[in-house]
């Protein structure tokens, strides 16, 4: 089982957890969300990351071992 981090555990939990998916970062329509390549994702990541080289290595590792 995987524990969801983006769902509140109780009614008293007021934390807001915002996240963006790669479709919104790449500015593509929801209908095209699953189109594209790992290269396009890496290019988009390079544009928004504070440590692009490390983040791209993580991306590639996850793609290879997924």
Coordinates of C-alpha atoms in Angstrom, one line a residue:
X1 CA 0.0 0.0 0.0
X2 CA 1.1 3.6 -0.7
X3 CA 0.1 6.3 1.7
X4 CA -1.2 9.4 -0.1
X5 CA 0.5 12.6 0.8
X6 CA -1.9 14.9 -1.0
X7 CA -5.1 13.9 0.9
X8 CA -5.9 15.3 4.3
X9 CA -6.1 12.8 7.1
X10 CA -8.7 14.6 9.2
X11 CA -11.2 17.5 9.0
X12 CA -9.0 19.5 11.3
X13 CA -6.0 19.3 8.9
X14 CA -5.8 22.7 7.1
X15 CA -2.6 22.2 5.2
X16 CA -2.7 22.9 1.5
X17 CA -0.6 20.7 -0.6
X18 CA -0.1 22.0 -4.1
X19 CA 1.6 20.2 -6.8
X20 CA 2.0 20.4 -10.6
X21 CA 2.2 17.6 -13.0
X22 CA 4.4 17.5 -16.0
X23 CA 1.4 18.3 -18.3
X24 CA 0.9 21.7 -16.6
X25 CA 4.6 22.4 -16.6
X26 CA 4.8 21.6 -20.3
X27 CA 1.7 23.6 -20.9
X28 CA -0.2 20.8 -22.8
X29 CA -3.9 20.1 -22.8
X30 CA -5.2 17.4 -20.5
X31 CA -6.2 15.3 -23.5
X32 CA -2.5 15.2 -24.5
X33 CA -1.2 14.5 -21.0
X34 CA 0.2 11.1 -21.8
X35 CA 1.8 12.1 -25.1
X36 CA 5.4 13.2 -25.3
X37 CA 8.8 11.8 -24.6
X38 CA 11.3 11.6 -21.7
X39 CA 13.4 14.2 -23.6
X40 CA 10.5 16.7 -23.5
X41 CA 10.1 16.1 -19.8
X42 CA 13.8 16.6 -19.2
X43 CA 13.7 19.9 -21.2
X44 CA 10.8 21.1 -19.2
X45 CA 12.4 20.1 -15.9
X46 CA 15.6 22.0 -16.9
X47 CA 13.5 25.1 -17.2
X48 CA 12.0 24.9 -13.7
X49 CA 14.5 23.1 -11.5
X50 CA 16.9 24.7 -9.1
X51 CA 19.2 21.7 -9.6
X52 CA 18.5 20.5 -13.1
X53 CA 21.4 18.0 -13.5
X54 CA 20.5 16.2 -10.3
X55 CA 16.8 16.2 -11.0
X56 CA 17.3 14.9 -14.6
X57 CA 19.4 12.1 -13.2
X58 CA 16.6 11.2 -10.8
X59 CA 14.1 11.3 -13.7
X60 CA 16.2 9.1 -15.9
X61 CA 16.8 6.6 -13.0
X62 CA 13.1 6.4 -12.4
X63 CA 12.3 5.9 -16.1
X64 CA 14.9 3.1 -16.4
X65 CA 13.9 1.3 -13.3
X66 CA 10.1 1.8 -13.4

